[in-house]
GROMACS .gro file of C-alpha atoms in nm:
model
   87
    1MET     CA    1  -0.542  -5.684   6.795
    2GLU     CA    2  -0.662  -5.493   6.487
    3GLN     CA    3  -1.024  -5.461   6.396
    4THR     CA    4  -1.117  -5.555   6.044
    5PRO     CA    5  -1.329  -5.305   5.853
    6PRO     CA    6  -1.694  -5.400   5.814
    7SER     CA    7  -1.785  -5.599   5.509
    8PHE     CA    8  -1.998  -5.456   5.231
    9SER     CA    9  -2.307  -5.641   5.355
   10GLU     CA   10  -2.252  -5.520   5.713
   11THR     CA   11  -2.213  -5.161   5.592
   12TYR     CA   12  -2.521  -5.195   5.371
   13LEU     CA   13  -2.731  -5.331   5.658
   14LEU     CA   14  -2.615  -5.057   5.894
   15VAL     CA   15  -2.696  -4.779   5.645
   16GLN     CA   16  -3.031  -4.940   5.560
   17ARG     CA   17  -3.121  -4.963   5.930
   18ASN     CA   18  -3.039  -4.592   5.972
   19VAL     CA   19  -3.253  -4.501   5.670
   20VAL     CA   20  -3.548  -4.696   5.809
   21GLU     CA   21  -3.502  -4.535   6.152
   22SER     CA   22  -3.498  -4.188   5.993
   23GLU     CA   23  -3.817  -4.267   5.800
   24LYS     CA   24  -3.985  -4.374   6.125
   25GLN     CA   25  -3.877  -4.052   6.298
   26VAL     CA   26  -4.022  -3.841   6.017
   27VAL     CA   27  -4.352  -4.032   6.026
   28GLU     CA   28  -4.371  -4.003   6.407
   29ALA     CA   29  -4.301  -3.629   6.395
   30ARG     CA   30  -4.578  -3.582   6.139
   31GLN     CA   31  -4.821  -3.789   6.349
   32ARG     CA   32  -4.742  -3.585   6.661
   33THR     CA   33  -4.797  -3.264   6.465
   34ARG     CA   34  -5.134  -3.384   6.337
   35ALA     CA   35  -5.240  -3.502   6.683
   36THR     CA   36  -5.140  -3.168   6.834
   37ASP     CA   37  -5.329  -2.983   6.562
   38LEU     CA   38  -5.642  -3.190   6.630
   39VAL     CA   39  -5.623  -3.126   7.004
   40THR     CA   40  -5.569  -2.755   6.942
   41LEU     CA   41  -5.864  -2.736   6.703
   42ARG     CA   42  -6.101  -2.924   6.938
   43ARG     CA   43  -6.008  -2.736   7.254
   44PRO     CA   44  -6.256  -2.455   7.315
   45SER     CA   45  -6.102  -2.116   7.360
   46LYS     CA   46  -6.113  -1.978   7.715
   47HIS     CA   47  -6.055  -1.625   7.593
   48HIS     CA   48  -6.174  -1.425   7.300
   49ASN     CA   49  -5.817  -1.359   7.185
   50PRO     CA   50  -5.591  -1.640   7.307
   51PRO     CA   51  -5.218  -1.582   7.257
   52ALA     CA   52  -5.108  -1.754   6.937
   53GLN     CA   53  -4.736  -1.705   6.990
   54PRO     CA   54  -4.662  -2.028   7.188
   55MET     CA   55  -4.843  -2.242   6.930
   56LEU     CA   56  -4.658  -2.075   6.644
   57ALA     CA   57  -4.327  -2.140   6.821
   58PHE     CA   58  -4.422  -2.505   6.873
   59ASP     CA   59  -4.520  -2.543   6.508
   60GLN     CA   60  -4.185  -2.391   6.405
   61VAL     CA   61  -3.994  -2.635   6.627
   62LEU     CA   62  -4.180  -2.927   6.471
   63ALA     CA   63  -4.120  -2.794   6.121
   64ASP     CA   64  -3.748  -2.757   6.196
   65LEU     CA   65  -3.737  -3.111   6.336
   66GLU     CA   66  -3.906  -3.250   6.027
   67THR     CA   67  -3.661  -3.063   5.802
   68LYS     CA   68  -3.362  -3.198   5.993
   69LEU     CA   69  -3.497  -3.553   5.983
   70LEU     CA   70  -3.560  -3.531   5.610
   71GLN     CA   71  -3.206  -3.400   5.556
   72GLN     CA   72  -3.068  -3.691   5.758
   73TYR     CA   73  -3.282  -3.934   5.559
   74ARG     CA   74  -3.156  -3.794   5.226
   75LEU     CA   75  -2.796  -3.807   5.348
   76LEU     CA   76  -2.835  -4.170   5.448
   77GLN     CA   77  -3.000  -4.251   5.114
   78GLY     CA   78  -2.704  -4.092   4.934
   79THR     CA   79  -2.459  -4.291   5.144
   80LEU     CA   80  -2.647  -4.610   5.069
   81THR     CA   81  -2.643  -4.530   4.697
   82GLN     CA   82  -2.266  -4.472   4.707
   83VAL     CA   83  -2.212  -4.800   4.892
   84MET     CA   84  -2.421  -4.982   4.632
   85LYS     CA   85  -2.226  -4.823   4.344
   86ARG     CA   86  -1.892  -4.938   4.490
   87ASP     CA   87  -1.988  -5.299   4.443
   0.00000   0.00000   0.00000
């Protein structure tokens, strides 16, 4: 029993759903970053010179995550544009 390829509308809906999901992930990553920044700013320092290295590493991980999510979002947008042009 052969599977039929998805129709144009099914492909469009799938790509659109992935684009929306990527947008949500980017927004959530930004919100977590802002929340973490607020907690970090409000927390009083226990030492005169607290180590900044762990926070810098965390910020870098979040920045990398945001970059990857934006790349995925742009890729999905491009795919959606190509699907729309085929019609």
